[in-house]
Amino acid sequence: RLTGQQQEINNLIQRKNAVDEENARLKNEFSNLNQKFKDKSQELKDTEECAQKKEEQNRLVIKNLEEENKGLNTCCADLLNDLEKLREQEAQWETEKSGNDARIKNLETDLAEAREQMKELRSICSNLSSQVAVKQEELSQKDCDVIRAK
């Protein structure tokens, strides 16, 4: 009976040793997994911090771009206003130019008519000068006739 109990004790000791070994292996595995978990947790924390920094940088970039966009929109609005004013000024100048062109054409027509009149008047003057010369010649001739007659 003692050997049966001794056998049972030996079996129990072997099972305890096996359980202790399994327990040690599981503790080791747990320790490894726990370390991996800590490493992954730190990696996750680092990644989240990095993502947060990137997000903050992106917010700043977006804010700066929005400010720049605001400035560019203001600049565009000013340029469009300037363009509109220039177009209005161009239209006004076109109207003035059209009026000036018409006046120039009228003045050129008047000048051509005045030149034509000048030609006619020169012709008339020339004819009158010729007539005066003829009349002076006749007068001289008559003066000579009168002098002879006396």
Backbone as CSV, one residue per row, in Angstrom:
resi,resn,N_x,N_y,N_z,CA_x,CA_y,CA_z,C_x,C_y,C_z
1,ARG,0.811,-1.177,0.000,0.000,0.000,0.000,0.857,1.244,0.000
2,LEU,1.984,1.150,0.644,2.894,2.290,0.723,3.479,2.565,-0.669
3,THR,3.792,1.534,-1.352,4.328,1.749,-2.682,3.271,2.332,-3.604
4,GLY,2.045,1.978,-3.404,0.947,2.582,-4.182,0.832,4.054,-3.871
5,GLN,0.926,4.352,-2.575,0.854,5.771,-2.180,2.103,6.496,-2.680
6,GLN,3.255,5.787,-2.569,4.507,6.392,-3.022,4.411,6.653,-4.529
7,GLN,3.813,5.707,-5.235,3.644,5.855,-6.682,2.730,7.038,-6.969
8,GLU,1.678,7.130,-6.183,0.725,8.225,-6.363,1.416,9.555,-6.066
9,ILE,2.230,9.595,-4.985,2.961,10.820,-4.618,3.919,11.176,-5.748
10,ASN,4.630,10.135,-6.281,5.558,10.384,-7.391,4.817,10.945,-8.601
11,ASN,3.657,10.343,-8.878,2.843,10.845,-10.005,2.423,12.287,-9.766
12,LEU,1.978,12.542,-8.512,1.557,13.920,-8.185,2.741,14.882,-8.283
13,ILE,3.923,14.448,-7.861,5.120,15.306,-7.931,5.454,15.572,-9.396
14,GLN,5.354,14.507,-10.218,5.630,14.682,-11.642,4.626,15.654,-12.261
15,ARG,3.349,15.487,-11.907,2.316,16.394,-12.432,2.566,17.806,-11.957
16,LYS,2.987,17.940,-10.631,3.267,19.284,-10.088,4.439,19.903,-10.845
17,ASN,5.481,19.078,-11.068,6.639,19.582,-11.803,6.232,19.997,-13.218
18,ALA,5.398,19.166,-13.854,4.931,19.480,-15.200,4.111,20.779,-15.175
19,VAL,3.243,20.875,-14.154,2.419,22.091,-14.027,3.319,23.291,-13.748
20,ASP,4.359,23.102,-12.885,5.286,24.203,-12.592,6.032,24.635,-13.861
21,GLU,6.470,23.622,-14.648,7.166,23.946,-15.906,6.234,24.699,-16.852
22,GLU,5.000,24.161,-16.985,3.998,24.824,-17.846,3.731,26.220,-17.346
23,ASN,3.636,26.336,-15.991,3.391,27.639,-15.369,4.547,28.592,-15.672
24,ALA,5.784,28.099,-15.559,6.969,28.927,-15.832,6.978,29.347,-17.303
25,ARG,6.656,28.369,-18.197,6.603,28.675,-19.631,5.539,29.732,-19.923
26,LEU,4.351,29.559,-19.297,3.254,30.519,-19.498,3.614,31.890,-18.935
27,LYS,4.320,31.871,-17.758,4.754,33.151,-17.183,5.728,33.851,-18.118
28,ASN,6.644,33.058,-18.678,7.627,33.603,-19.619,6.918,34.154,-20.862
29,GLU,5.977,33.358,-21.394,5.203,33.790,-22.565,4.400,35.042,-22.226
30,PHE,3.792,35.045,-21.017,3.031,36.213,-20.577,3.947,37.432,-20.495
31,SER,5.155,37.226,-19.937,6.120,38.320,-19.806,6.502,38.852,-21.191
32,ASN,6.751,37.910,-22.132,7.077,38.322,-23.511,5.921,39.091,-24.148
33,LEU,4.715,38.531,-23.999,3.543,39.191,-24.569,3.309,40.555,-23.912
34,ASN,3.526,40.607,-22.598,3.363,41.869,-21.862,4.364,42.903,-22.385
35,GLN,5.614,42.470,-22.657,6.636,43.384,-23.191,6.236,43.849,-24.594
36,LYS,5.754,42.903,-25.418,5.284,43.266,-26.755,4.144,44.262,-26.664
37,PHE,3.224,44.003,-25.711,2.100,44.918,-25.514,2.597,46.317,-25.144
38,LYS,3.584,46.369,-24.202,4.144,47.663,-23.788,4.808,48.356,-24.978
39,ASP,5.568,47.554,-25.764,6.239,48.118,-26.946,5.216,48.668,-27.947
40,LYS,4.181,47.859,-28.205,3.132,48.290,-29.150,2.386,49.495,-28.602
41,SER,2.141,49.499,-27.282,1.461,50.647,-26.666,2.296,51.906,-26.838
42,GLN,3.622,51.777,-26.636,4.520,52.933,-26.800,4.534,53.364,-28.268
43,GLU,4.589,52.365,-29.162,4.580,52.656,-30.600,3.289,53.388,-30.981
44,LEU,2.165,52.900,-30.449,0.876,53.539,-30.707,0.874,54.967,-30.170
45,LYS,1.398,55.125,-28.937,1.461,56.451,-28.325,2.318,57.387,-29.183
46,ASP,3.492,56.893,-29.628,4.377,57.689,-30.477,3.691,58.044,-31.790
47,THR,3.005,57.057,-32.367,2.295,57.288,-33.629,1.191,58.322,-33.451
48,GLU,0.447,58.206,-32.344,-0.622,59.172,-32.078,-0.053,60.576,-31.884
49,GLU,1.099,60.668,-31.144,1.728,61.974,-30.949,2.184,62.551,-32.285
50,CYS,2.776,61.703,-33.096,3.232,62.129,-34.420,2.048,62.593,-35.269
51,ALA,0.966,61.804,-35.230,-0.242,62.160,-35.985,-0.805,63.475,-35.480
52,GLN,-0.778,63.660,-34.156,-1.292,64.904,-33.568,-0.457,66.099,-34.026
53,LYS,0.900,65.891,-34.012,1.781,66.970,-34.477,1.515,67.292,-35.938
54,LYS,1.394,66.235,-36.753,1.101,66.429,-38.177,-0.218,67.159,-38.355
55,GLU,-1.219,66.747,-37.571,-2.534,67.384,-37.649,-2.431,68.862,-37.301
56,GLU,-1.639,69.166,-36.266,-1.455,70.560,-35.843,-0.732,71.344,-36.944
57,GLN,0.302,70.716,-37.514,1.015,71.358,-38.620,0.070,71.605,-39.792
58,ASN,-0.755,70.604,-40.104,-1.723,70.749,-41.192,-2.710,71.867,-40.903
59,ARG,-3.141,71.967,-39.633,-4.054,73.050,-39.265,-3.399,74.409,-39.509
60,LEU,-2.110,74.496,-39.081,-1.381,75.754,-39.294,-1.235,76.064,-40.782
61,VAL,-0.875,75.031,-41.560,-0.730,75.219,-43.007,-2.055,75.676,-43.608
62,ILE,-3.143,75.001,-43.209,-4.474,75.360,-43.715,-4.822,76.787,-43.320
63,LYS,-4.541,77.144,-42.059,-4.832,78.502,-41.591,-4.046,79.526,-42.413
64,ASN,-2.745,79.243,-42.610,-1.914,80.161,-43.410,-2.407,80.254,-44.844
65,LEU,-2.783,79.097,-45.424,-3.302,79.096,-46.794,-4.614,79.864,-46.884
66,GLU,-5.460,79.717,-45.859,-6.727,80.460,-45.854,-6.466,81.963,-45.781
67,GLU,-5.487,82.358,-44.934,-5.130,83.778,-44.837,-4.602,84.279,-46.176
68,GLU,-3.715,83.472,-46.767,-3.144,83.848,-48.066,-4.246,83.942,-49.121
69,ASN,-5.165,82.974,-49.074,-6.284,82.966,-50.014,-7.146,84.214,-49.841
70,LYS,-7.371,84.596,-48.571,-8.140,85.804,-48.276,-7.468,87.016,-48.926
71,GLY,-6.134,87.115,-48.717,-5.376,88.221,-49.304,-5.458,88.210,-50.818
72,LEU,-5.333,87.012,-51.405,-5.404,86.897,-52.866,-6.799,87.253,-53.375
73,ASN,-7.831,86.849,-52.633,-9.196,87.206,-53.029,-9.389,88.722,-53.004
74,THR,-8.856,89.363,-51.962,-8.941,90.823,-51.871,-8.202,91.454,-53.049
75,CYS,-7.005,90.921,-53.317,-6.201,91.433,-54.431,-6.956,91.259,-55.754
76,CYS,-7.561,90.094,-55.944,-8.342,89.828,-57.169,-9.512,90.803,-57.293
77,ALA,-10.203,91.024,-56.183,-11.342,91.957,-56.203,-10.863,93.356,-56.585
78,ASP,-9.729,93.780,-55.994,-9.179,95.097,-56.332,-8.818,95.170,-57.814
79,LEU,-8.175,94.096,-58.311,-7.782,94.073,-59.726,-9.006,94.090,-60.638
80,LEU,-10.058,93.372,-60.245,-11.285,93.377,-61.054,-11.923,94.772,-61.063
81,ASN,-11.898,95.438,-59.896,-12.413,96.815,-59.843,-11.596,97.730,-60.738
82,ASP,-10.262,97.596,-60.652,-9.389,98.407,-61.506,-9.666,98.134,-62.977
83,LEU,-9.836,96.843,-63.305,-10.115,96.465,-64.690,-11.424,97.090,-65.165
84,GLU,-12.446,97.047,-64.306,-13.745,97.635,-64.660,-13.604,99.136,-64.903
85,LYS,-12.854,99.813,-64.011,-12.631,101.256,-64.182,-11.897,101.537,-65.488
86,LEU,-10.881,100.706,-65.785,-10.123,100.895,-67.019,-11.000,100.655,-68.253
87,ARG,-11.891,99.687,-68.148,-12.804,99.432,-69.286,-13.749,100.618,-69.497
88,GLU,-14.242,101.162,-68.374,-15.107,102.337,-68.478,-14.333,103.506,-69.078
89,GLN,-13.085,103.680,-68.611,-12.248,104.760,-69.132,-11.973,104.544,-70.621
90,GLU,-11.709,103.277,-70.996,-11.472,102.969,-72.400,-12.702,103.304,-73.243
91,ALA,-13.885,102.957,-72.735,-15.125,103.253,-73.465,-15.284,104.767,-73.619
92,GLN,-14.979,105.503,-72.537,-15.079,106.968,-72.593,-14.088,107.523,-73.624
93,TRP,-12.847,106.969,-73.599,-11.850,107.445,-74.562,-12.257,107.095,-75.988
94,GLU,-12.863,105.936,-76.175,-13.339,105.552,-77.510,-14.394,106.543,-77.997
95,THR,-15.301,106.911,-77.085,-16.332,107.886,-77.441,-15.683,109.221,-77.808
96,GLU,-14.736,109.675,-76.959,-14.048,110.935,-77.229,-13.280,110.858,-78.547
97,LYS,-12.602,109.715,-78.767,-11.823,109.541,-80.003,-12.746,109.598,-81.210
98,SER,-13.893,108.940,-81.095,-14.856,108.946,-82.197,-15.295,110.380,-82.504
99,GLY,-15.581,111.140,-81.422,-15.965,112.546,-81.604,-14.824,113.347,-82.214
100,ASN,-13.597,113.122,-81.719,-12.429,113.834,-82.252,-12.180,113.468,-83.708
101,ASP,-12.340,112.172,-84.035,-12.159,111.739,-85.424,-13.165,112.448,-86.338
102,ALA,-14.414,112.556,-85.864,-15.446,113.245,-86.665,-15.073,114.713,-86.833
103,ARG,-14.601,115.347,-85.725,-14.203,116.766,-85.817,-13.026,116.945,-86.777
104,ILE,-12.043,116.008,-86.693,-10.884,116.082,-87.592,-11.339,115.962,-89.038
105,LYS,-12.257,115.021,-89.289,-12.755,114.837,-90.660,-13.441,116.111,-91.152
106,ASN,-14.271,116.717,-90.268,-14.940,117.976,-90.640,-13.924,119.079,-90.916
107,LEU,-12.880,119.149,-90.039,-11.852,120.179,-90.228,-11.084,119.942,-91.525
108,GLU,-10.801,118.671,-91.834,-10.105,118.368,-93.095,-10.967,118.759,-94.290
109,THR,-12.280,118.490,-94.179,-13.205,118.886,-95.256,-13.215,120.411,-95.389
110,ASP,-13.328,121.109,-94.223,-13.319,122.584,-94.244,-12.015,123.104,-94.850
111,LEU,-10.871,122.460,-94.477,-9.569,122.883,-94.996,-9.505,122.701,-96.509
112,ALA,-10.005,121.558,-96.978,-10.017,121.312,-98.429,-10.875,122.362,-99.131
113,GLU,-12.032,122.680,-98.535,-12.909,123.707,-99.135,-12.209,125.071,-99.120
114,ALA,-11.523,125.374,-97.990,-10.820,126.655,-97.889,-9.710,126.733,-98.940
115,ARG,-8.999,125.638,-99.162,-7.951,125.623,-100.186,-8.541,125.860,-101.575
116,GLU,-9.679,125.209,-101.802,-10.359,125.379,-103.095,-10.757,126.852,-103.277
117,GLN,-11.312,127.423,-102.198,-11.680,128.852,-102.254,-10.448,129.716,-102.488
118,MET,-9.312,129.354,-101.817,-8.073,130.119,-101.996,-7.637,130.071,-103.469
119,LYS,-7.747,128.864,-104.075,-7.397,128.737,-105.495,-8.259,129.667,-106.344
120,GLU,-9.587,129.607,-106.057,-10.520,130.447,-106.824,-10.197,131.923,-106.623
121,LEU,-9.922,132.288,-105.339,-9.612,133.696,-105.058,-8.296,134.107,-105.712
122,ARG,-7.302,133.236,-105.753,-6.033,133.547,-106.422,-6.271,133.742,-107.912
123,SER,-7.118,132.839,-108.432,-7.439,132.951,-109.859,-8.119,134.288,-110.134
124,ILE,-9.105,134.629,-109.260,-9.814,135.908,-109.411,-8.820,137.068,-109.278
125,CYS,-7.924,136.958,-108.241,-6.909,137.999,-108.022,-6.014,138.147,-109.251
126,SER,-5.606,136.984,-109.774,-4.737,137.004,-110.955,-5.446,137.683,-112.125
127,ASN,-6.716,137.312,-112.321,-7.502,137.932,-113.396,-7.642,139.434,-113.174
128,LEU,-7.935,139.806,-111.904,-8.091,141.242,-111.592,-6.766,141.975,-111.784
129,SER,-5.656,141.305,-111.383,-4.336,141.925,-111.582,-4.082,142.144,-113.070
130,SER,-4.444,141.121,-113.859,-4.279,141.255,-115.314,-5.141,142.399,-115.844
131,GLN,-6.397,142.466,-115.376,-7.301,143.539,-115.812,-6.762,144.908,-115.394
132,VAL,-6.218,144.937,-114.139,-5.656,146.213,-113.654,-4.481,146.616,-114.536
133,ALA,-3.628,145.622,-114.862,-2.474,145.926,-115.714,-2.943,146.439,-117.068
134,VAL,-3.974,145.778,-117.639,-4.524,146.218,-118.937,-5.087,147.630,-118.796
135,LYS,-5.840,147.859,-117.728,-6.454,149.184,-117.517,-5.360,150.243,-117.300
136,GLN,-4.296,149.869,-116.572,-3.207,150.830,-116.374,-2.532,151.153,-117.695
137,GLU,-2.382,150.119,-118.515,-1.793,150.320,-119.842,-2.678,151.238,-120.663
138,GLU,-3.996,150.961,-120.590,-4.947,151.823,-121.327,-4.890,153.234,-120.769
139,LEU,-4.822,153.358,-119.461,-4.771,154.681,-118.819,-3.500,155.421,-119.232
140,SER,-2.397,154.678,-119.235,-1.135,155.296,-119.663,-1.247,155.758,-121.110
141,GLN,-1.841,154.918,-121.894,-2.025,155.233,-123.302,-2.883,156.485,-123.436
142,LYS,-3.943,156.569,-122.644,-4.852,157.720,-122.720,-4.158,158.970,-122.204
143,ASP,-3.317,158.778,-121.169,-2.560,159.919,-120.637,-1.640,160.448,-121.768
144,CYS,-1.028,159.540,-122.458,-0.150,159.948,-123.561,-0.973,160.657,-124.646
145,ASP,-2.163,160.133,-124.923,-3.044,160.734,-125.929,-3.462,162.128,-125.472
146,VAL,-3.766,162.240,-124.184,-4.185,163.561,-123.661,-3.009,164.524,-123.768
147,ILE,-1.839,164.051,-123.427,-0.660,164.933,-123.470,-0.402,165.353,-124.906
148,ARG,-0.543,164.463,-125.838,-0.354,164.791,-127.243,-1.423,165.767,-127.708
149,ALA,-2.607,165.508,-127.232,-3.711,166.343,-127.664,-3.497,167.770,-127.195
150,LYS,-2.876,167.976,-126.025,-2.663,169.310,-125.504,-1.598,169.930,-126.335
